[in-house]
PDB file of C-alpha atoms in Angstrom:
ATOM      1  CA  MET A   1     -42.084  80.706  14.441  1.00  0.00           C
ATOM      2  CA  LYS A   2     -45.047  78.333  14.782  1.00  0.00           C
ATOM      3  CA  ALA A   3     -44.717  77.038  11.229  1.00  0.00           C
ATOM      4  CA  TRP A   4     -41.166  75.938  11.950  1.00  0.00           C
ATOM      5  CA  THR A   5     -42.430  73.826  14.868  1.00  0.00           C
ATOM      6  CA  VAL A   6     -44.703  71.897  12.517  1.00  0.00           C
ATOM      7  CA  ALA A   7     -41.867  71.527  10.001  1.00  0.00           C
ATOM      8  CA  ARG A   8     -39.389  70.378  12.649  1.00  0.00           C
ATOM      9  CA  LEU A   9     -41.733  67.653  13.903  1.00  0.00           C
ATOM     10  CA  ASP A  10     -42.402  66.395  10.373  1.00  0.00           C
ATOM     11  CA  MET A  11     -38.703  66.369   9.504  1.00  0.00           C
ATOM     12  CA  ALA A  12     -37.900  64.472  12.702  1.00  0.00           C
ATOM     13  CA  VAL A  13     -40.357  61.756  11.661  1.00  0.00           C
ATOM     14  CA  LEU A  14     -38.992  61.816   8.128  1.00  0.00           C
ATOM     15  CA  PHE A  15     -35.412  61.415   9.322  1.00  0.00           C
ATOM     16  CA  LYS A  16     -36.396  58.246  11.198  1.00  0.00           C
ATOM     17  CA  SER A  17     -38.119  56.797   8.136  1.00  0.00           C
ATOM     18  CA  ARG A  18     -35.537  54.701   6.315  1.00  0.00           C
ATOM     19  CA  ASP A  19     -38.004  53.730   3.616  1.00  0.00           C
ATOM     20  CA  TYR A  20     -37.889  57.362   2.506  1.00  0.00           C
ATOM     21  CA  TRP A  21     -34.392  58.747   2.979  1.00  0.00           C
ATOM     22  CA  LEU A  22     -32.523  55.586   1.983  1.00  0.00           C
ATOM     23  CA  PRO A  23     -33.957  55.318  -1.570  1.00  0.00           C
ATOM     24  CA  MET A  24     -33.899  59.107  -1.962  1.00  0.00           C
ATOM     25  CA  SER A  25     -30.223  59.178  -0.946  1.00  0.00           C
ATOM     26  CA  MET A  26     -29.496  56.429  -3.445  1.00  0.00           C
ATOM     27  CA  LEU A  27     -31.340  58.398  -6.135  1.00  0.00           C
ATOM     28  CA  ALA A  28     -29.301  61.519  -5.424  1.00  0.00           C
ATOM     29  CA  GLY A  29     -26.104  59.482  -5.308  1.00  0.00           C
ATOM     30  CA  VAL A  30     -26.760  57.914  -8.699  1.00  0.00           C
ATOM     31  CA  PHE A  31     -27.445  61.212 -10.469  1.00  0.00           C
ATOM     32  CA  PHE A  32     -24.995  63.483  -8.665  1.00  0.00           C
ATOM     33  CA  VAL A  33     -22.127  61.004  -8.231  1.00  0.00           C
ATOM     34  CA  VAL A  34     -22.324  57.726 -10.150  1.00  0.00           C
ATOM     35  CA  VAL A  35     -23.530  58.984 -13.541  1.00  0.00           C
ATOM     36  CA  PRO A  36     -21.209  62.047 -13.738  1.00  0.00           C
ATOM     37  CA  LEU A  37     -18.217  60.090 -12.451  1.00  0.00           C
ATOM     38  CA  PHE A  38     -18.755  57.264 -14.934  1.00  0.00           C
ATOM     39  CA  MET A  39     -19.398  59.501 -17.937  1.00  0.00           C
ATOM     40  CA  LEU A  40     -16.524  61.877 -17.272  1.00  0.00           C
ATOM     41  CA  SER A  41     -14.132  59.031 -16.522  1.00  0.00           C
ATOM     42  CA  VAL A  42     -14.964  57.294 -19.775  1.00  0.00           C
ATOM     43  CA  VAL A  43     -14.639  60.489 -21.815  1.00  0.00           C
ATOM     44  CA  THR A  44     -11.378  61.707 -20.299  1.00  0.00           C
ATOM     45  CA  SER A  45      -9.576  58.364 -20.058  1.00  0.00           C
ATOM     46  CA  ASN A  46     -10.310  56.951 -23.508  1.00  0.00           C
ATOM     47  CA  THR A  47      -7.781  57.973 -26.173  1.00  0.00           C
ATOM     48  CA  SER A  48      -9.006  55.989 -29.188  1.00  0.00           C
ATOM     49  CA  SER A  49      -9.173  57.936 -32.441  1.00  0.00           C
ATOM     50  CA  GLU A  50     -12.651  56.598 -33.209  1.00  0.00           C
ATOM     51  CA  LEU A  51     -14.033  57.884 -29.927  1.00  0.00           C
ATOM     52  CA  ALA A  52     -12.286  61.204 -30.439  1.00  0.00           C
ATOM     53  CA  GLN A  53     -14.000  61.588 -33.784  1.00  0.00           C
ATOM     54  CA  GLN A  54     -17.389  60.712 -32.305  1.00  0.00           C
ATOM     55  CA  LEU A  55     -16.906  63.182 -29.466  1.00  0.00           C
ATOM     56  CA  GLY A  56     -15.936  65.852 -31.946  1.00  0.00           C
ATOM     57  CA  ASN A  57     -19.152  65.196 -33.828  1.00  0.00           C
ATOM     58  CA  VAL A  58     -21.122  65.594 -30.597  1.00  0.00           C
ATOM     59  CA  ILE A  59     -19.491  68.957 -29.919  1.00  0.00           C
ATOM     60  CA  ASN A  60     -20.267  70.109 -33.448  1.00  0.00           C
ATOM     61  CA  THR A  61     -23.976  69.462 -32.922  1.00  0.00           C
ATOM     62  CA  LEU A  62     -24.160  71.961 -30.056  1.00  0.00           C
ATOM     63  CA  PRO A  63     -25.272  75.573 -30.711  1.00  0.00           C
ATOM     64  CA  ASP A  64     -22.570  77.965 -31.896  1.00  0.00           C
ATOM     65  CA  THR A  65     -22.834  80.019 -28.701  1.00  0.00           C
ATOM     66  CA  VAL A  66     -22.017  76.905 -26.682  1.00  0.00           C
ATOM     67  CA  GLN A  67     -19.179  75.820 -28.957  1.00  0.00           C
ATOM     68  CA  ASP A  68     -17.553  79.222 -28.522  1.00  0.00           C
ATOM     69  CA  GLN A  69     -17.525  78.736 -24.742  1.00  0.00           C
ATOM     70  CA  ILE A  70     -16.294  75.159 -24.633  1.00  0.00           C
ATOM     71  CA  GLN A  71     -12.754  74.853 -23.324  1.00  0.00           C
ATOM     72  CA  GLY A  72     -10.095  72.234 -24.002  1.00  0.00           C
ATOM     73  CA  ASP A  73      -7.374  71.383 -26.517  1.00  0.00           C
ATOM     74  CA  THR A  74      -8.511  67.836 -27.330  1.00  0.00           C
ATOM     75  CA  PRO A  75     -11.890  66.354 -28.321  1.00  0.00           C
ATOM     76  CA  GLN A  76     -11.937  64.361 -25.088  1.00  0.00           C
ATOM     77  CA  THR A  77     -11.430  67.445 -22.933  1.00  0.00           C
ATOM     78  CA  GLN A  78     -13.936  69.485 -24.908  1.00  0.00           C
ATOM     79  CA  ALA A  79     -16.521  66.705 -24.656  1.00  0.00           C
ATOM     80  CA  ALA A  80     -15.933  66.333 -20.921  1.00  0.00           C
ATOM     81  CA  PHE A  81     -16.363  70.096 -20.485  1.00  0.00           C
ATOM     82  CA  GLY A  82     -19.581  70.005 -22.525  1.00  0.00           C
ATOM     83  CA  PHE A  83     -20.993  67.095 -20.542  1.00  0.00           C
ATOM     84  CA  ALA A  84     -20.119  68.613 -17.184  1.00  0.00           C
ATOM     85  CA  VAL A  85     -21.258  72.177 -17.799  1.00  0.00           C
ATOM     86  CA  TYR A  86     -24.167  71.788 -20.230  1.00  0.00           C
ATOM     87  CA  LEU A  87     -25.530  68.297 -20.710  1.00  0.00           C
ATOM     88  CA  LEU A  88     -25.691  67.266 -17.038  1.00  0.00           C
ATOM     89  CA  ALA A  89     -27.104  70.566 -15.746  1.00  0.00           C
ATOM     90  CA  PRO A  90     -30.757  69.425 -15.509  1.00  0.00           C
ATOM     91  CA  ILE A  91     -29.959  66.995 -12.692  1.00  0.00           C
ATOM     92  CA  ALA A  92     -29.729  70.055 -10.446  1.00  0.00           C
ATOM     93  CA  ILE A  93     -33.505  70.455 -10.760  1.00  0.00           C
ATOM     94  CA  VAL A  94     -34.753  66.936 -11.426  1.00  0.00           C
ATOM     95  CA  VAL A  95     -33.235  65.298  -8.330  1.00  0.00           C
ATOM     96  CA  PRO A  96     -34.277  67.811  -5.625  1.00  0.00           C
ATOM     97  CA  LEU A  97     -37.736  68.177  -7.147  1.00  0.00           C
ATOM     98  CA  THR A  98     -38.245  64.409  -7.044  1.00  0.00           C
ATOM     99  CA  ILE A  99     -37.067  64.234  -3.430  1.00  0.00           C
ATOM    100  CA  SER A 100     -39.267  67.098  -2.205  1.00  0.00           C
ATOM    101  CA  SER A 101     -42.356  65.983  -4.103  1.00  0.00           C
ATOM    102  CA  ALA A 102     -42.253  62.603  -2.351  1.00  0.00           C
ATOM    103  CA  VAL A 103     -42.570  64.408   0.993  1.00  0.00           C
ATOM    104  CA  ALA A 104     -45.133  66.943  -0.174  1.00  0.00           C
ATOM    105  CA  ALA A 105     -47.480  64.279  -1.535  1.00  0.00           C
ATOM    106  CA  ASN A 106     -48.011  62.960   2.003  1.00  0.00           C
ATOM    107  CA  ALA A 107     -47.756  66.293   3.785  1.00  0.00           C
ATOM    108  CA  LEU A 108     -51.409  66.576   4.872  1.00  0.00           C
ATOM    109  CA  VAL A 109     -53.147  63.401   3.787  1.00  0.00           C
ATOM    110  CA  SER A 110     -50.828  61.353   6.023  1.00  0.00           C
ATOM    111  CA  ASP A 111     -52.023  63.325   9.067  1.00  0.00           C
ATOM    112  CA  ARG A 112     -55.609  62.298   8.363  1.00  0.00           C
ATOM    113  CA  GLU A 113     -54.595  58.666   7.891  1.00  0.00           C
ATOM    114  CA  LYS A 114     -52.538  58.591  11.106  1.00  0.00           C
ATOM    115  CA  GLY A 115     -55.068  60.576  13.155  1.00  0.00           C
ATOM    116  CA  THR A 116     -52.722  63.507  13.818  1.00  0.00           C
ATOM    117  CA  GLY A 117     -54.844  65.718  11.590  1.00  0.00           C
ATOM    118  CA  GLU A 118     -57.354  66.066  14.411  1.00  0.00           C
ATOM    119  CA  PHE A 119     -54.574  67.310  16.687  1.00  0.00           C
ATOM    120  CA  LEU A 120     -53.533  69.934  14.137  1.00  0.00           C
ATOM    121  CA  ALA A 121     -57.129  70.960  13.448  1.00  0.00           C
ATOM    122  CA  HIS A 122     -57.825  71.635  17.134  1.00  0.00           C
ATOM    123  CA  SER A 123     -54.457  73.210  17.884  1.00  0.00           C
ATOM    124  CA  PRO A 124     -54.033  76.990  18.260  1.00  0.00           C
ATOM    125  CA  LEU A 125     -52.042  77.003  15.015  1.00  0.00           C
ATOM    126  CA  THR A 126     -53.580  78.935  12.151  1.00  0.00           C
ATOM    127  CA  GLU A 127     -54.210  77.277   8.786  1.00  0.00           C
ATOM    128  CA  ARG A 128     -51.406  79.433   7.401  1.00  0.00           C
ATOM    129  CA  ASP A 129     -48.960  78.139  10.049  1.00  0.00           C
ATOM    130  CA  ILE A 130     -49.886  74.530   9.286  1.00  0.00           C
ATOM    131  CA  TYR A 131     -49.558  75.004   5.546  1.00  0.00           C
ATOM    132  CA  LEU A 132     -46.209  76.800   5.786  1.00  0.00           C
ATOM    133  CA  GLY A 133     -44.907  74.183   8.208  1.00  0.00           C
ATOM    134  CA  LYS A 134     -45.783  71.371   5.818  1.00  0.00           C
ATOM    135  CA  LEU A 135     -44.283  73.345   2.962  1.00  0.00           C
ATOM    136  CA  ILE A 136     -40.999  73.914   4.789  1.00  0.00           C
ATOM    137  CA  ALA A 137     -40.778  70.233   5.731  1.00  0.00           C
ATOM    138  CA  SER A 138     -41.169  69.354   2.044  1.00  0.00           C
ATOM    139  CA  LEU A 139     -38.739  71.957   0.728  1.00  0.00           C
ATOM    140  CA  VAL A 140     -35.833  71.380   3.098  1.00  0.00           C
ATOM    141  CA  PRO A 141     -34.950  67.825   1.899  1.00  0.00           C
ATOM    142  CA  GLY A 142     -34.872  68.995  -1.716  1.00  0.00           C
ATOM    143  CA  TYR A 143     -32.756  72.064  -0.961  1.00  0.00           C
ATOM    144  CA  VAL A 144     -30.354  70.044   1.174  1.00  0.00           C
ATOM    145  CA  ALA A 145     -30.001  67.527  -1.653  1.00  0.00           C
ATOM    146  CA  THR A 146     -29.336  70.405  -4.060  1.00  0.00           C
ATOM    147  CA  VAL A 147     -26.573  71.976  -1.974  1.00  0.00           C
ATOM    148  CA  VAL A 148     -24.880  68.700  -0.978  1.00  0.00           C
ATOM    149  CA  GLY A 149     -25.211  67.147  -4.427  1.00  0.00           C
ATOM    150  CA  PHE A 150     -23.996  70.330  -6.098  1.00  0.00           C
ATOM    151  CA  GLY A 151     -20.915  70.366  -3.863  1.00  0.00           C
ATOM    152  CA  ILE A 152     -20.071  66.739  -4.587  1.00  0.00           C
ATOM    153  CA  TYR A 153     -20.729  67.195  -8.294  1.00  0.00           C
ATOM    154  CA  SER A 154     -18.407  70.220  -8.348  1.00  0.00           C
ATOM    155  CA  VAL A 155     -15.599  68.208  -6.785  1.00  0.00           C
ATOM    156  CA  ILE A 156     -16.090  65.384  -9.312  1.00  0.00           C
ATOM    157  CA  VAL A 157     -16.057  67.765 -12.267  1.00  0.00           C
ATOM    158  CA  ASN A 158     -12.965  69.632 -11.079  1.00  0.00           C
ATOM    159  CA  THR A 159     -10.997  66.490 -10.270  1.00  0.00           C
ATOM    160  CA  GLN A 160     -11.918  64.724 -13.513  1.00  0.00           C
ATOM    161  CA  VAL A 161     -11.738  67.618 -15.976  1.00  0.00           C
ATOM    162  CA  GLY A 162      -9.908  70.378 -14.091  1.00  0.00           C
ATOM    163  CA  PRO A 163      -6.369  68.974 -14.516  1.00  0.00           C
ATOM    164  CA  GLN A 164      -6.764  69.060 -18.298  1.00  0.00           C
ATOM    165  CA  LEU A 165      -7.923  72.681 -18.205  1.00  0.00           C
ATOM    166  CA  GLY A 166      -5.198  74.031 -15.939  1.00  0.00           C
ATOM    167  CA  GLY A 167      -7.054  73.946 -12.631  1.00  0.00           C
ATOM    168  CA  TRP A 168     -10.451  74.104 -11.013  1.00  0.00           C
ATOM    169  CA  PHE A 169     -13.014  75.909 -13.168  1.00  0.00           C
ATOM    170  CA  PHE A 170     -16.386  74.734 -11.889  1.00  0.00           C
ATOM    171  CA  PRO A 171     -18.963  76.037 -10.946  1.00  0.00           C
ATOM    172  CA  THR A 172     -19.412  78.464 -13.805  1.00  0.00           C
ATOM    173  CA  ALA A 173     -21.481  81.655 -13.584  1.00  0.00           C
ATOM    174  CA  GLY A 174     -24.429  79.887 -15.192  1.00  0.00           C
ATOM    175  CA  TRP A 175     -24.382  77.122 -12.595  1.00  0.00           C
ATOM    176  CA  TRP A 176     -24.272  79.593  -9.690  1.00  0.00           C
ATOM    177  CA  LEU A 177     -27.382  81.309 -11.031  1.00  0.00           C
ATOM    178  CA  LEU A 178     -29.055  77.990 -11.756  1.00  0.00           C
ATOM    179  CA  ILE A 179     -28.536  76.587  -8.254  1.00  0.00           C
ATOM    180  CA  PHE A 180     -29.254  79.645  -6.121  1.00  0.00           C
ATOM    181  CA  TRP A 181     -31.647  81.688  -8.272  1.00  0.00           C
ATOM    182  CA  VAL A 182     -33.575  79.377 -10.625  1.00  0.00           C
ATOM    183  CA  VAL A 183     -33.852  76.042  -8.794  1.00  0.00           C
ATOM    184  CA  PRO A 184     -35.457  77.319  -5.523  1.00  0.00           C
ATOM    185  CA  PRO A 185     -38.578  78.921  -7.068  1.00  0.00           C
ATOM    186  CA  PHE A 186     -39.163  75.950  -9.371  1.00  0.00           C
ATOM    187  CA  ILE A 187     -39.157  73.588  -6.405  1.00  0.00           C
ATOM    188  CA  ALA A 188     -41.289  75.963  -4.312  1.00  0.00           C
ATOM    189  CA  PHE A 189     -43.870  76.278  -7.090  1.00  0.00           C
ATOM    190  CA  ALA A 190     -44.262  72.530  -7.607  1.00  0.00           C
ATOM    191  CA  ILE A 191     -44.253  71.674  -3.909  1.00  0.00           C
ATOM    192  CA  SER A 192     -46.827  74.336  -3.008  1.00  0.00           C
ATOM    193  CA  VAL A 193     -49.234  72.818  -5.539  1.00  0.00           C
ATOM    194  CA  ILE A 194     -48.579  69.276  -4.306  1.00  0.00           C
ATOM    195  CA  VAL A 195     -49.132  70.270  -0.650  1.00  0.00           C
ATOM    196  CA  MET A 196     -52.477  71.819  -1.625  1.00  0.00           C
ATOM    197  CA  VAL A 197     -53.449  68.590  -3.383  1.00  0.00           C
ATOM    198  CA  SER A 198     -52.373  66.529  -0.371  1.00  0.00           C
ATOM    199  CA  GLY A 199     -54.895  68.431   1.723  1.00  0.00           C
ATOM    200  CA  ARG A 200     -57.764  67.625  -0.663  1.00  0.00           C
ATOM    201  CA  VAL A 201     -57.368  63.947  -1.540  1.00  0.00           C
ATOM    202  CA  ARG A 202     -58.450  61.106   0.749  1.00  0.00           C
ATOM    203  CA  SER A 203     -55.514  58.678   0.425  1.00  0.00           C
ATOM    204  CA  ALA A 204     -51.756  58.682   0.124  1.00  0.00           C
ATOM    205  CA  ALA A 205     -51.991  56.703  -3.127  1.00  0.00           C
ATOM    206  CA  ALA A 206     -54.153  59.415  -4.697  1.00  0.00           C
ATOM    207  CA  ALA A 207     -51.748  62.070  -3.450  1.00  0.00           C
ATOM    208  CA  GLN A 208     -48.783  60.257  -5.004  1.00  0.00           C
ATOM    209  CA  GLN A 209     -50.564  59.943  -8.351  1.00  0.00           C
ATOM    210  CA  THR A 210     -51.470  63.618  -8.377  1.00  0.00           C
ATOM    211  CA  ALA A 211     -47.951  64.583  -7.335  1.00  0.00           C
ATOM    212  CA  THR A 212     -46.616  62.667 -10.336  1.00  0.00           C
ATOM    213  CA  LEU A 213     -48.964  64.551 -12.654  1.00  0.00           C
ATOM    214  CA  VAL A 214     -47.788  67.858 -11.185  1.00  0.00           C
ATOM    215  CA  THR A 215     -44.093  67.018 -11.024  1.00  0.00           C
ATOM    216  CA  LEU A 216     -43.676  65.503 -14.493  1.00  0.00           C
ATOM    217  CA  PRO A 217     -44.487  68.645 -16.537  1.00  0.00           C
ATOM    218  CA  VAL A 218     -42.441  70.774 -14.135  1.00  0.00           C
ATOM    219  CA  ILE A 219     -39.474  68.415 -14.567  1.00  0.00           C
ATOM    220  CA  VAL A 220     -39.788  68.525 -18.358  1.00  0.00           C
ATOM    221  CA  LEU A 221     -40.037  72.325 -18.323  1.00  0.00           C
ATOM    222  CA  ALA A 222     -37.174  72.649 -15.831  1.00  0.00           C
ATOM    223  CA  TYR A 223     -35.013  70.260 -17.890  1.00  0.00           C
ATOM    224  CA  ALA A 224     -35.483  72.361 -20.998  1.00  0.00           C
ATOM    225  CA  ILE A 225     -34.928  75.638 -19.166  1.00  0.00           C
ATOM    226  CA  ALA A 226     -31.872  74.396 -17.266  1.00  0.00           C
ATOM    227  CA  SER A 227     -30.233  73.303 -20.501  1.00  0.00           C
ATOM    228  CA  GLY A 228     -31.025  76.579 -22.230  1.00  0.00           C
ATOM    229  CA  LEU A 229     -30.029  78.853 -19.360  1.00  0.00           C
ATOM    230  CA  LEU A 230     -26.428  77.774 -19.428  1.00  0.00           C
ATOM    231  CA  TYR A 231     -26.130  78.763 -23.077  1.00  0.00           C
ATOM    232  CA  ASP A 232     -26.798  82.411 -22.146  1.00  0.00           C
ATOM    233  CA  PRO A 233     -26.444  82.296 -18.369  1.00  0.00           C
ATOM    234  CA  VAL A 234     -26.744  85.853 -17.126  1.00  0.00           C
ATOM    235  CA  VAL A 235     -29.681  87.610 -18.765  1.00  0.00           C
ATOM    236  CA  SER A 236     -31.833  84.541 -19.415  1.00  0.00           C
ATOM    237  CA  ALA A 237     -31.262  83.052 -15.936  1.00  0.00           C
ATOM    238  CA  LEU A 238     -32.107  86.311 -14.210  1.00  0.00           C
ATOM    239  CA  THR A 239     -35.266  86.717 -16.284  1.00  0.00           C
ATOM    240  CA  VAL A 240     -36.463  83.154 -15.793  1.00  0.00           C
ATOM    241  CA  GLY A 241     -35.677  83.397 -12.081  1.00  0.00           C
ATOM    242  CA  VAL A 242     -37.841  86.509 -11.683  1.00  0.00           C
ATOM    243  CA  VAL A 243     -40.781  84.865 -13.466  1.00  0.00           C
ATOM    244  CA  ALA A 244     -40.371  81.658 -11.436  1.00  0.00           C
ATOM    245  CA  TRP A 245     -40.232  83.567  -8.139  1.00  0.00           C
ATOM    246  CA  LEU A 246     -43.408  85.474  -9.014  1.00  0.00           C
ATOM    247  CA  ALA A 247     -45.213  82.259  -9.939  1.00  0.00           C
ATOM    248  CA  ALA A 248     -44.028  80.610  -6.720  1.00  0.00           C
ATOM    249  CA  ALA A 249     -45.196  83.581  -4.626  1.00  0.00           C
ATOM    250  CA  VAL A 250     -48.671  83.500  -6.178  1.00  0.00           C
ATOM    251  CA  THR A 251     -48.967  79.750  -5.677  1.00  0.00           C
ATOM    252  CA  LEU A 252     -47.744  79.932  -2.083  1.00  0.00           C
ATOM    253  CA  GLY A 253     -50.305  82.612  -1.232  1.00  0.00           C
ATOM    254  CA  TRP A 254     -53.060  80.641  -2.909  1.00  0.00           C
ATOM    255  CA  GLY A 255     -52.108  77.471  -1.057  1.00  0.00           C
ATOM    256  CA  ALA A 256     -52.029  79.171   2.337  1.00  0.00           C
ATOM    257  CA  ARG A 257     -55.605  80.389   1.822  1.00  0.00           C
ATOM    258  CA  SER A 258     -56.899  77.058   0.507  1.00  0.00           C
ATOM    259  CA  LEU A 259     -56.234  74.983   3.632  1.00  0.00           C
ATOM    260  CA  HIS A 260     -59.191  74.589   6.017  1.00  0.00           C
ATOM    261  CA  ARG A 261     -59.419  72.663   9.250  1.00  0.00           C
ATOM    262  CA  ALA A 262     -62.219  70.502   7.849  1.00  0.00           C
ATOM    263  CA  ARG A 263     -59.748  68.994   5.402  1.00  0.00           C
ATOM    264  CA  LEU A 264     -57.454  67.974   8.251  1.00  0.00           C
ATOM    265  CA  LEU A 265     -60.388  66.192   9.923  1.00  0.00           C
ATOM    266  CA  GLY A 266     -61.589  64.654   6.673  1.00  0.00           C
ATOM    267  CA  VAL A 267     -65.163  65.880   7.136  1.00  0.00           C
ATOM    268  CA  GLY A 268     -67.448  68.347   5.383  1.00  0.00           C
ATOM    269  CA  ARG A 269     -67.500  69.407   1.774  1.00  0.00           C
ATOM    270  CA  ASP A 270     -63.876  70.629   1.972  1.00  0.00           C
ATOM    271  CA  ALA A 271     -62.550  67.190   2.832  1.00  0.00           C
TER     272      ALA A 271
END
């Protein structure tokens, strides 16, 4: 597959770039490891009556459908379950989307700045191959972060909360659907738009600014949807996933047709 060749070359360069993967790894580590570990440790280890009352008040503010599903015999255990399963769910979308958007913003504009755009423009690759290759190179880091972070997060949740619930219980059905059905199309949709923008702007700074404008509303929407999906995980997640996949497919097709060789060279009215 010619597109995979383009993606493999870009990912090889990306892997050697410490100024990218080091801060992105730290970002994923903070949200998937540090924050959950700290919050769950504080909730499960503290036995003060005042904290127990406050945690009980937090649980009571959740929707009735969520309260019916929360497990645990003590306020601390119930709060830990609520944090792990419901309140921390949006990190599954926010983190990988942030990681992939950083790559996508420079997907094409960086080739013009480095001079490799001329090589791509005169290569036998089709515009569709180039676009898909750049898209794959942007998606893979986010998906890898999702899978690895999800695995680590699952271990943290089960080791911190599982013993108080009689064993390992995570991931729940809602989380399985969220990770493997809802997250992928959301990331694909946002990244396809950002890659298109990267081919139109003239500088990496402009691409980063536009990527922020694209990513921010998607993150807000994804945050709200991720929180709501886990309240009614099966029907709502399947429905949202179908809509997201359709939107991603339309955007991907549009992006593949929008790339022209003139934009890689930075000349002509398409530049």
